[in-house]
Amino acid sequence: MDGNHEQELEDLELFQKYVADRFSDLLSSSSDEAADSLLSVSWLRKLVDVFLCCEAEFKAVLIMGRDPSQVSKPPLDRLVPEFLDRVVKALDVCNAVSHSVESVRHYQKLAEIAVSAFEQRSIGDGQVRRAKKALNSLMLTLEEKEGSNHKSAERAWSFGRRGATNKDRAAPGQFRSLSWNMAKGWSAAKQIQAMSANLVAPRGAKSSGLASPVYIMSTVMLFVMWALVAAIPCQERNGLSTHFPVPRQLGWAQSMVALQEKIAEEWKKKKEKTRLAGLLEETQRLERLGQSLIEFADSFHFPAEAERLEEMASQVAELADTCKKMEEGLVPLQQQIREV
């Protein structure tokens, strides 16, 4: 028994260190100067990868080399079913996020239309009108998505639409959303709140046993789902809190708490300035550049001043670069979420 307990302590210490190191890497890569700034598509891909890696380590700690009867004994007889309930709720969140990535890809397509129009060699009234129409559609879509309440009564299914024809299926090299809208009344905010219910850090002797990795992995899962919902415009986010309780004194949680605070700060800024759909960095750029280019289009007169054209060209180049990053990252992110 003493040997088993020592092994448990060693496993727990290694798991805590692993989680701490992975989230520390995430925190260091979230600075403004980093290549993968906070809540960008590339950063979210790192976040989902961290989740998958932590989950693999968690399963090794909880299952490998252990007597299965331990799961039927206190405290795991209660904690494991609670954990599995969170897993099911996380599956729903992943379905909603995966579906909502399609909306973000739609934003990208509208922005690309504007880029194509503005990049014409000789820009005139026709090209400006075409770009403005696409950008106005983008702004309207962003506002509608933020305030939308999907009324589809269909349920999201994870593994494809039944009865899909060959025409419906994705072509090689492409990826199509296989999710429908979530059920009427489904709420991403309520799902996150339900996942955090009964999530309490183990105390006393339980803190050095198998209850601890279950709590750690539950917290990791909750944070990842919360961050995805904050970034991607999911159904019914009203009431999604900017924080959920993570004990600061726990060493493995410190980087996670710091990330949570940074995301909460972004949330606060967003509420003060805009009704933007989600905190995804690329979407925020689309909104900022789109509004500026609409102002350019409203005041456009042919022939335009060279200085105005130069300013417009710089913004169009940034918009094109943002679209390229979305093109490169959104489909792989969607595939990773499906893997989760």
mmCIF file of C-alpha atoms in Angstrom:
data_model
loop_
_atom_site.group_PDB
_atom_site.id
_atom_site.type_symbol
_atom_site.label_atom_id
_atom_site.label_comp_id
_atom_site.label_asym_id
_atom_site.label_seq_id
_atom_site.Cartn_x
_atom_site.Cartn_y
_atom_site.Cartn_z
ATOM 1 C CA MET A 1 0.000 0.000 0.000
ATOM 2 C CA ASP A 2 2.848 2.402 0.860
ATOM 3 C CA GLY A 3 4.502 1.667 -2.472
ATOM 4 C CA ASN A 4 1.272 2.340 -4.355
ATOM 5 C CA HIS A 5 0.764 5.618 -2.520
ATOM 6 C CA GLU A 6 4.299 6.751 -3.301
ATOM 7 C CA GLN A 7 3.726 5.947 -6.977
ATOM 8 C CA GLU A 8 0.476 7.927 -6.894
ATOM 9 C CA LEU A 9 2.260 10.932 -5.401
ATOM 10 C CA GLU A 10 4.972 10.727 -8.053
ATOM 11 C CA ASP A 11 2.397 10.402 -10.857
ATOM 12 C CA LEU A 12 0.423 13.337 -9.496
ATOM 13 C CA GLU A 13 3.528 15.529 -9.199
ATOM 14 C CA LEU A 14 4.551 14.737 -12.787
ATOM 15 C CA PHE A 15 1.035 15.421 -14.091
ATOM 16 C CA GLN A 16 0.855 18.760 -12.266
ATOM 17 C CA LYS A 17 4.244 19.742 -13.677
ATOM 18 C CA TYR A 18 3.163 18.730 -17.177
ATOM 19 C CA VAL A 19 -0.008 20.845 -17.006
ATOM 20 C CA ALA A 20 1.907 23.779 -15.515
ATOM 21 C CA ASP A 21 4.574 23.642 -18.247
ATOM 22 C CA ARG A 22 2.077 23.432 -21.109
ATOM 23 C CA PHE A 23 0.019 26.377 -19.882
ATOM 24 C CA SER A 24 3.168 28.345 -19.126
ATOM 25 C CA ASP A 25 4.126 27.910 -22.794
ATOM 26 C CA LEU A 26 0.648 29.074 -23.805
ATOM 27 C CA LEU A 27 0.966 32.153 -21.621
ATOM 28 C CA SER A 28 4.370 33.087 -23.011
ATOM 29 C CA SER A 29 3.060 32.708 -26.579
ATOM 30 C CA SER A 30 0.069 34.989 -25.914
ATOM 31 C CA SER A 31 1.972 38.285 -25.671
ATOM 32 C CA ASP A 32 1.414 41.027 -28.239
ATOM 33 C CA GLU A 33 4.921 40.528 -29.620
ATOM 34 C CA ALA A 34 4.506 36.763 -30.042
ATOM 35 C CA ALA A 35 3.746 35.126 -33.365
ATOM 36 C CA ASP A 36 0.626 33.495 -31.900
ATOM 37 C CA SER A 37 -1.012 36.349 -30.007
ATOM 38 C CA LEU A 38 -3.818 35.698 -27.541
ATOM 39 C CA LEU A 39 -7.059 34.343 -29.067
ATOM 40 C CA SER A 40 -5.689 34.275 -32.601
ATOM 41 C CA VAL A 41 -6.515 31.232 -34.736
ATOM 42 C CA SER A 42 -2.959 29.914 -34.340
ATOM 43 C CA TRP A 43 -3.093 30.404 -30.547
ATOM 44 C CA LEU A 44 -6.430 28.571 -30.319
ATOM 45 C CA ARG A 45 -4.884 25.684 -32.241
ATOM 46 C CA LYS A 46 -2.115 25.572 -29.606
ATOM 47 C CA LEU A 47 -4.760 25.666 -26.866
ATOM 48 C CA VAL A 48 -6.655 22.682 -28.306
ATOM 49 C CA ASP A 49 -3.372 20.806 -28.751
ATOM 50 C CA VAL A 50 -2.557 21.442 -25.073
ATOM 51 C CA PHE A 51 -5.949 20.009 -24.123
ATOM 52 C CA LEU A 52 -5.400 16.840 -26.179
ATOM 53 C CA CYS A 53 -1.918 16.343 -24.700
ATOM 54 C CA CYS A 54 -3.093 16.926 -21.113
ATOM 55 C CA GLU A 55 -5.977 14.514 -21.665
ATOM 56 C CA ALA A 56 -3.580 11.791 -22.844
ATOM 57 C CA GLU A 57 -1.403 12.295 -19.749
ATOM 58 C CA PHE A 58 -4.498 12.301 -17.523
ATOM 59 C CA LYS A 59 -5.686 8.960 -18.891
ATOM 60 C CA ALA A 60 -2.252 7.492 -18.297
ATOM 61 C CA VAL A 61 -2.255 8.668 -14.668
ATOM 62 C CA LEU A 62 -5.806 7.541 -13.922
ATOM 63 C CA ILE A 63 -5.961 4.239 -15.812
ATOM 64 C CA MET A 64 -2.618 2.675 -16.727
ATOM 65 C CA GLY A 65 -1.448 -0.024 -14.323
ATOM 66 C CA ARG A 66 -4.334 0.510 -11.905
ATOM 67 C CA ASP A 67 -6.920 -1.855 -10.509
ATOM 68 C CA PRO A 68 -10.225 -0.925 -12.214
ATOM 69 C CA SER A 69 -12.059 -1.511 -8.931
ATOM 70 C CA GLN A 70 -10.571 1.758 -7.629
ATOM 71 C CA VAL A 71 -13.072 3.666 -9.784
ATOM 72 C CA SER A 72 -15.964 2.123 -7.853
ATOM 73 C CA LYS A 73 -14.569 3.232 -4.496
ATOM 74 C CA PRO A 74 -14.775 6.696 -2.848
ATOM 75 C CA PRO A 75 -14.031 9.337 -3.922
ATOM 76 C CA LEU A 76 -13.753 8.236 -7.568
ATOM 77 C CA ASP A 77 -17.177 6.548 -7.509
ATOM 78 C CA ARG A 78 -18.614 10.095 -7.406
ATOM 79 C CA LEU A 79 -15.919 12.123 -9.156
ATOM 80 C CA VAL A 80 -15.592 9.998 -12.308
ATOM 81 C CA PRO A 81 -19.329 10.138 -13.211
ATOM 82 C CA GLU A 82 -19.253 13.908 -12.599
ATOM 83 C CA PHE A 83 -16.201 14.152 -14.856
ATOM 84 C CA LEU A 84 -17.902 12.120 -17.592
ATOM 85 C CA ASP A 85 -20.934 14.403 -17.367
ATOM 86 C CA ARG A 86 -18.631 17.366 -18.050
ATOM 87 C CA VAL A 87 -17.175 15.437 -20.988
ATOM 88 C CA VAL A 88 -20.647 15.100 -22.543
ATOM 89 C CA LYS A 89 -21.295 18.817 -22.040
ATOM 90 C CA ALA A 90 -17.891 19.589 -23.589
ATOM 91 C CA LEU A 91 -18.895 17.511 -26.621
ATOM 92 C CA ASP A 92 -21.925 19.771 -27.088
ATOM 93 C CA VAL A 93 -19.698 22.853 -26.807
ATOM 94 C CA CYS A 94 -17.319 21.410 -29.407
ATOM 95 C CA ASN A 95 -20.239 20.778 -31.763
ATOM 96 C CA ALA A 96 -21.402 24.377 -31.345
ATOM 97 C CA VAL A 97 -17.897 25.815 -31.814
ATOM 98 C CA SER A 98 -17.210 23.643 -34.854
ATOM 99 C CA HIS A 99 -20.460 24.826 -36.425
ATOM 100 C CA SER A 100 -19.664 28.444 -35.585
ATOM 101 C CA VAL A 101 -16.255 28.242 -37.266
ATOM 102 C CA GLU A 102 -18.277 28.110 -40.498
ATOM 103 C CA SER A 103 -19.621 31.567 -39.647
ATOM 104 C CA VAL A 104 -16.078 32.861 -39.174
ATOM 105 C CA ARG A 105 -15.122 31.405 -42.555
ATOM 106 C CA HIS A 106 -18.075 33.314 -44.032
ATOM 107 C CA TYR A 107 -16.683 36.548 -42.560
ATOM 108 C CA GLN A 108 -13.389 35.700 -44.260
ATOM 109 C CA LYS A 109 -15.058 35.199 -47.672
ATOM 110 C CA LEU A 110 -16.823 38.575 -47.476
ATOM 111 C CA ALA A 111 -13.532 40.262 -46.558
ATOM 112 C CA GLU A 112 -11.821 38.534 -49.493
ATOM 113 C CA ILE A 113 -14.422 39.968 -51.896
ATOM 114 C CA ALA A 114 -13.588 43.456 -50.624
ATOM 115 C CA VAL A 115 -9.845 42.803 -50.966
ATOM 116 C CA SER A 116 -10.297 41.591 -54.542
ATOM 117 C CA ALA A 117 -12.279 44.728 -55.468
ATOM 118 C CA PHE A 118 -9.842 47.152 -53.819
ATOM 119 C CA GLU A 119 -6.815 45.470 -55.400
ATOM 120 C CA GLN A 120 -7.935 46.195 -58.959
ATOM 121 C CA ARG A 121 -5.188 47.991 -60.878
ATOM 122 C CA SER A 122 -7.359 50.979 -61.790
ATOM 123 C CA ILE A 123 -9.791 51.593 -58.934
ATOM 124 C CA GLY A 124 -13.002 53.430 -59.754
ATOM 125 C CA ASP A 125 -16.547 53.847 -58.523
ATOM 126 C CA GLY A 126 -17.573 50.306 -59.537
ATOM 127 C CA GLN A 127 -14.800 48.568 -57.601
ATOM 128 C CA VAL A 128 -15.400 50.756 -54.536
ATOM 129 C CA ARG A 129 -19.156 50.039 -54.588
ATOM 130 C CA ARG A 130 -18.498 46.294 -54.816
ATOM 131 C CA ALA A 131 -16.055 46.413 -51.904
ATOM 132 C CA LYS A 132 -18.392 48.550 -49.816
ATOM 133 C CA LYS A 133 -21.291 46.156 -50.398
ATOM 134 C CA ALA A 134 -19.189 43.210 -49.189
ATOM 135 C CA LEU A 135 -17.945 45.129 -46.141
ATOM 136 C CA ASN A 136 -21.446 46.291 -45.206
ATOM 137 C CA SER A 137 -22.583 42.662 -45.387
ATOM 138 C CA LEU A 138 -19.646 41.708 -43.154
ATOM 139 C CA MET A 139 -20.527 44.328 -40.520
ATOM 140 C CA LEU A 140 -24.194 43.312 -40.577
ATOM 141 C CA THR A 141 -23.314 39.627 -40.266
ATOM 142 C CA LEU A 142 -21.070 40.314 -37.283
ATOM 143 C CA GLU A 143 -23.826 42.206 -35.472
ATOM 144 C CA GLU A 144 -26.469 39.593 -36.265
ATOM 145 C CA LYS A 145 -24.240 36.754 -35.096
ATOM 146 C CA GLU A 146 -23.534 38.435 -31.764
ATOM 147 C CA GLY A 147 -27.203 39.031 -31.039
ATOM 148 C CA SER A 148 -28.567 35.908 -32.694
ATOM 149 C CA ASN A 149 -30.614 33.198 -31.067
ATOM 150 C CA HIS A 150 -30.542 30.271 -33.454
ATOM 151 C CA LYS A 151 -34.068 28.977 -33.743
ATOM 152 C CA SER A 152 -33.265 25.736 -35.500
ATOM 153 C CA ALA A 153 -34.874 22.829 -33.698
ATOM 154 C CA GLU A 154 -32.340 20.416 -35.117
ATOM 155 C CA ARG A 155 -29.761 18.813 -32.871
ATOM 156 C CA ALA A 156 -26.054 18.867 -33.663
ATOM 157 C CA TRP A 157 -24.719 15.461 -34.625
ATOM 158 C CA SER A 158 -21.036 14.766 -34.411
ATOM 159 C CA PHE A 159 -20.522 12.316 -37.199
ATOM 160 C CA GLY A 160 -22.231 13.737 -40.265
ATOM 161 C CA ARG A 161 -25.605 14.224 -41.825
ATOM 162 C CA ARG A 162 -27.510 11.033 -42.369
ATOM 163 C CA GLY A 163 -28.379 10.459 -45.993
ATOM 164 C CA ALA A 164 -25.734 12.831 -47.348
ATOM 165 C CA THR A 165 -24.979 12.344 -51.026
ATOM 166 C CA ASN A 166 -21.558 12.266 -52.648
ATOM 167 C CA LYS A 167 -22.172 15.855 -53.734
ATOM 168 C CA ASP A 168 -22.609 16.877 -50.084
ATOM 169 C CA ARG A 169 -19.356 15.299 -48.960
ATOM 170 C CA ALA A 170 -16.115 17.208 -48.727
ATOM 171 C CA ALA A 171 -13.760 17.111 -51.677
ATOM 172 C CA PRO A 172 -10.141 16.072 -51.079
ATOM 173 C CA GLY A 173 -8.224 18.843 -49.351
ATOM 174 C CA GLN A 174 -11.400 20.541 -48.162
ATOM 175 C CA PHE A 175 -13.392 20.315 -44.950
ATOM 176 C CA ARG A 176 -17.097 20.921 -44.637
ATOM 177 C CA SER A 177 -19.025 21.402 -41.436
ATOM 178 C CA LEU A 178 -21.022 18.273 -40.616
ATOM 179 C CA SER A 179 -22.944 19.923 -37.771
ATOM 180 C CA TRP A 180 -26.399 21.395 -37.769
ATOM 181 C CA ASN A 181 -27.394 24.250 -35.479
ATOM 182 C CA MET A 182 -27.777 23.336 -31.848
ATOM 183 C CA ALA A 183 -31.208 22.636 -30.401
ATOM 184 C CA LYS A 184 -33.630 25.476 -29.759
ATOM 185 C CA GLY A 185 -32.928 26.948 -26.338
ATOM 186 C CA TRP A 186 -29.405 25.510 -26.133
ATOM 187 C CA SER A 187 -27.033 27.999 -24.547
ATOM 188 C CA ALA A 188 -23.235 27.958 -24.650
ATOM 189 C CA ALA A 189 -23.143 30.099 -21.501
ATOM 190 C CA LYS A 190 -25.419 27.735 -19.561
ATOM 191 C CA GLN A 191 -23.394 24.745 -20.751
ATOM 192 C CA ILE A 192 -20.178 26.284 -19.419
ATOM 193 C CA GLN A 193 -21.915 27.153 -16.143
ATOM 194 C CA ALA A 194 -23.178 23.572 -15.815
ATOM 195 C CA MET A 195 -19.649 22.246 -16.394
ATOM 196 C CA SER A 196 -18.364 24.346 -13.496
ATOM 197 C CA ALA A 197 -21.058 23.126 -11.090
ATOM 198 C CA ASN A 198 -19.726 20.961 -8.243
ATOM 199 C CA LEU A 199 -16.155 21.574 -9.384
ATOM 200 C CA VAL A 200 -14.349 21.856 -6.051
ATOM 201 C CA ALA A 201 -10.656 21.362 -5.382
ATOM 202 C CA PRO A 202 -9.980 18.256 -3.253
ATOM 203 C CA ARG A 203 -8.798 18.939 0.281
ATOM 204 C CA GLY A 204 -6.903 17.088 2.964
ATOM 205 C CA ALA A 205 -5.870 13.538 2.126
ATOM 206 C CA LYS A 206 -7.856 13.646 -1.135
ATOM 207 C CA SER A 207 -5.533 16.315 -2.510
ATOM 208 C CA SER A 208 -2.704 13.769 -2.747
ATOM 209 C CA GLY A 209 -4.809 10.985 -4.279
ATOM 210 C CA LEU A 210 -6.492 10.267 -7.618
ATOM 211 C CA ALA A 211 -9.169 12.883 -6.897
ATOM 212 C CA SER A 212 -6.581 15.550 -7.712
ATOM 213 C CA PRO A 213 -5.893 14.642 -11.379
ATOM 214 C CA VAL A 214 -9.655 14.360 -11.973
ATOM 215 C CA TYR A 215 -10.067 17.903 -10.642
ATOM 216 C CA ILE A 216 -7.101 19.201 -12.648
ATOM 217 C CA MET A 217 -8.352 17.709 -15.915
ATOM 218 C CA SER A 218 -11.895 18.985 -15.249
ATOM 219 C CA THR A 219 -10.466 22.483 -14.780
ATOM 220 C CA VAL A 220 -8.354 22.230 -17.946
ATOM 221 C CA MET A 221 -11.390 21.077 -19.930
ATOM 222 C CA LEU A 222 -13.557 23.873 -18.520
ATOM 223 C CA PHE A 223 -10.947 26.545 -19.305
ATOM 224 C CA VAL A 224 -10.464 25.327 -22.887
ATOM 225 C CA MET A 225 -14.212 25.214 -23.587
ATOM 226 C CA TRP A 226 -14.678 28.658 -21.980
ATOM 227 C CA ALA A 227 -11.877 30.164 -24.091
ATOM 228 C CA LEU A 228 -13.263 28.646 -27.313
ATOM 229 C CA VAL A 229 -16.748 30.010 -26.605
ATOM 230 C CA ALA A 230 -15.293 33.423 -25.755
ATOM 231 C CA ALA A 231 -13.371 33.522 -29.047
ATOM 232 C CA ILE A 232 -15.854 31.929 -31.466
ATOM 233 C CA PRO A 233 -19.412 33.352 -31.789
ATOM 234 C CA CYS A 234 -21.437 30.449 -30.362
ATOM 235 C CA GLN A 235 -25.173 30.241 -29.821
ATOM 236 C CA GLU A 236 -26.447 32.141 -26.756
ATOM 237 C CA ARG A 237 -23.351 33.436 -24.986
ATOM 238 C CA ASN A 238 -25.345 35.950 -22.955
ATOM 239 C CA GLY A 239 -24.431 35.496 -19.328
ATOM 240 C CA LEU A 240 -21.101 33.819 -20.044
ATOM 241 C CA SER A 241 -18.998 34.928 -17.093
ATOM 242 C CA THR A 242 -15.562 36.406 -17.584
ATOM 243 C CA HIS A 243 -14.206 34.246 -14.755
ATOM 244 C CA PHE A 244 -14.703 30.881 -13.143
ATOM 245 C CA PRO A 245 -13.017 29.973 -9.873
ATOM 246 C CA VAL A 246 -9.533 28.484 -10.122
ATOM 247 C CA PRO A 247 -7.544 28.451 -6.852
ATOM 248 C CA ARG A 248 -4.563 30.778 -7.290
ATOM 249 C CA GLN A 249 -2.461 29.000 -4.713
ATOM 250 C CA LEU A 250 -2.206 25.843 -6.829
ATOM 251 C CA GLY A 251 1.098 25.911 -8.699
ATOM 252 C CA TRP A 252 -0.174 24.174 -11.846
ATOM 253 C CA ALA A 253 -3.017 26.714 -12.173
ATOM 254 C CA GLN A 254 -1.078 29.991 -12.056
ATOM 255 C CA SER A 255 -0.512 30.337 -15.817
ATOM 256 C CA MET A 256 -4.134 29.351 -16.456
ATOM 257 C CA VAL A 257 -5.340 32.067 -14.052
ATOM 258 C CA ALA A 258 -3.107 34.622 -15.806
ATOM 259 C CA LEU A 259 -4.556 33.647 -19.195
ATOM 260 C CA GLN A 260 -8.066 33.868 -17.810
ATOM 261 C CA GLU A 261 -7.390 37.387 -16.579
ATOM 262 C CA LYS A 262 -5.975 38.448 -19.952
ATOM 263 C CA ILE A 263 -9.017 37.075 -21.789
ATOM 264 C CA ALA A 264 -11.349 38.767 -19.283
ATOM 265 C CA GLU A 265 -9.572 42.069 -19.955
ATOM 266 C CA GLU A 266 -10.097 41.605 -23.700
ATOM 267 C CA TRP A 267 -13.750 40.889 -22.987
ATOM 268 C CA LYS A 268 -14.065 44.139 -21.018
ATOM 269 C CA LYS A 269 -12.457 46.170 -23.831
ATOM 270 C CA LYS A 270 -14.746 44.565 -26.385
ATOM 271 C CA LYS A 271 -17.888 45.411 -24.440
ATOM 272 C CA GLU A 272 -16.820 49.039 -24.196
ATOM 273 C CA LYS A 273 -15.975 49.491 -27.875
ATOM 274 C CA THR A 274 -17.992 47.153 -30.084
ATOM 275 C CA ARG A 275 -20.650 44.476 -30.481
ATOM 276 C CA LEU A 276 -18.178 42.255 -32.262
ATOM 277 C CA ALA A 277 -19.048 38.580 -32.552
ATOM 278 C CA GLY A 278 -16.438 36.831 -30.420
ATOM 279 C CA LEU A 279 -12.953 37.777 -29.279
ATOM 280 C CA LEU A 280 -11.087 36.001 -32.080
ATOM 281 C CA GLU A 281 -8.198 38.301 -32.981
ATOM 282 C CA GLU A 282 -8.649 37.906 -36.746
ATOM 283 C CA THR A 283 -12.365 38.744 -36.515
ATOM 284 C CA GLN A 284 -11.570 41.876 -34.517
ATOM 285 C CA ARG A 285 -9.146 42.923 -37.253
ATOM 286 C CA LEU A 286 -11.803 42.347 -39.921
ATOM 287 C CA GLU A 287 -14.171 44.609 -38.003
ATOM 288 C CA ARG A 288 -11.596 47.376 -37.425
ATOM 289 C CA LEU A 289 -10.310 47.391 -41.010
ATOM 290 C CA GLY A 290 -13.795 46.945 -42.469
ATOM 291 C CA GLN A 291 -15.145 50.008 -40.688
ATOM 292 C CA SER A 292 -12.171 52.117 -41.806
ATOM 293 C CA LEU A 293 -12.483 50.990 -45.434
ATOM 294 C CA ILE A 294 -16.238 51.674 -45.428
ATOM 295 C CA GLU A 295 -15.412 55.255 -44.364
ATOM 296 C CA PHE A 296 -12.965 55.445 -47.287
ATOM 297 C CA ALA A 297 -15.633 54.150 -49.687
ATOM 298 C CA ASP A 298 -18.240 56.630 -48.388
ATOM 299 C CA SER A 299 -15.956 59.575 -49.140
ATOM 300 C CA PHE A 300 -14.478 58.196 -52.380
ATOM 301 C CA HIS A 301 -14.431 60.444 -55.453
ATOM 302 C CA PHE A 302 -12.699 59.533 -58.695
ATOM 303 C CA PRO A 303 -9.868 60.230 -59.135
ATOM 304 C CA ALA A 304 -8.821 59.716 -55.521
ATOM 305 C CA GLU A 305 -5.942 61.535 -53.886
ATOM 306 C CA ALA A 306 -2.669 59.623 -53.920
ATOM 307 C CA GLU A 307 -2.334 59.893 -50.129
ATOM 308 C CA ARG A 308 -5.815 58.417 -49.564
ATOM 309 C CA LEU A 309 -5.092 55.598 -52.021
ATOM 310 C CA GLU A 310 -1.835 54.792 -50.256
ATOM 311 C CA GLU A 311 -3.578 54.651 -46.855
ATOM 312 C CA MET A 312 -6.314 52.437 -48.328
ATOM 313 C CA ALA A 313 -3.763 50.111 -49.945
ATOM 314 C CA SER A 314 -1.999 49.631 -46.601
ATOM 315 C CA GLN A 315 -5.269 48.654 -44.892
ATOM 316 C CA VAL A 316 -6.241 46.346 -47.764
ATOM 317 C CA ALA A 317 -2.851 44.612 -47.480
ATOM 318 C CA GLU A 318 -3.445 44.051 -43.753
ATOM 319 C CA LEU A 319 -6.951 42.773 -44.493
ATOM 320 C CA ALA A 320 -5.549 40.383 -47.123
ATOM 321 C CA ASP A 321 -2.923 39.117 -44.651
ATOM 322 C CA THR A 322 -5.638 38.503 -42.025
ATOM 323 C CA CYS A 323 -7.733 36.571 -44.564
ATOM 324 C CA LYS A 324 -4.680 34.470 -45.442
ATOM 325 C CA LYS A 325 -4.125 33.560 -41.784
ATOM 326 C CA MET A 326 -7.780 32.578 -41.475
ATOM 327 C CA GLU A 327 -7.592 30.537 -44.661
ATOM 328 C CA GLU A 328 -4.560 28.665 -43.356
ATOM 329 C CA GLY A 329 -5.769 28.137 -39.796
ATOM 330 C CA LEU A 330 -9.557 27.809 -39.562
ATOM 331 C CA VAL A 331 -9.954 24.421 -41.249
ATOM 332 C CA PRO A 332 -7.146 22.795 -39.195
ATOM 333 C CA LEU A 333 -8.689 24.314 -36.042
ATOM 334 C CA GLN A 334 -12.066 22.857 -36.984
ATOM 335 C CA GLN A 335 -10.458 19.446 -37.510
ATOM 336 C CA GLN A 336 -8.726 19.637 -34.110
ATOM 337 C CA ILE A 337 -12.023 20.478 -32.396
ATOM 338 C CA ARG A 338 -13.565 17.440 -34.070
ATOM 339 C CA GLU A 339 -10.670 15.361 -32.737
ATOM 340 C CA VAL A 340 -11.514 16.567 -29.225
#
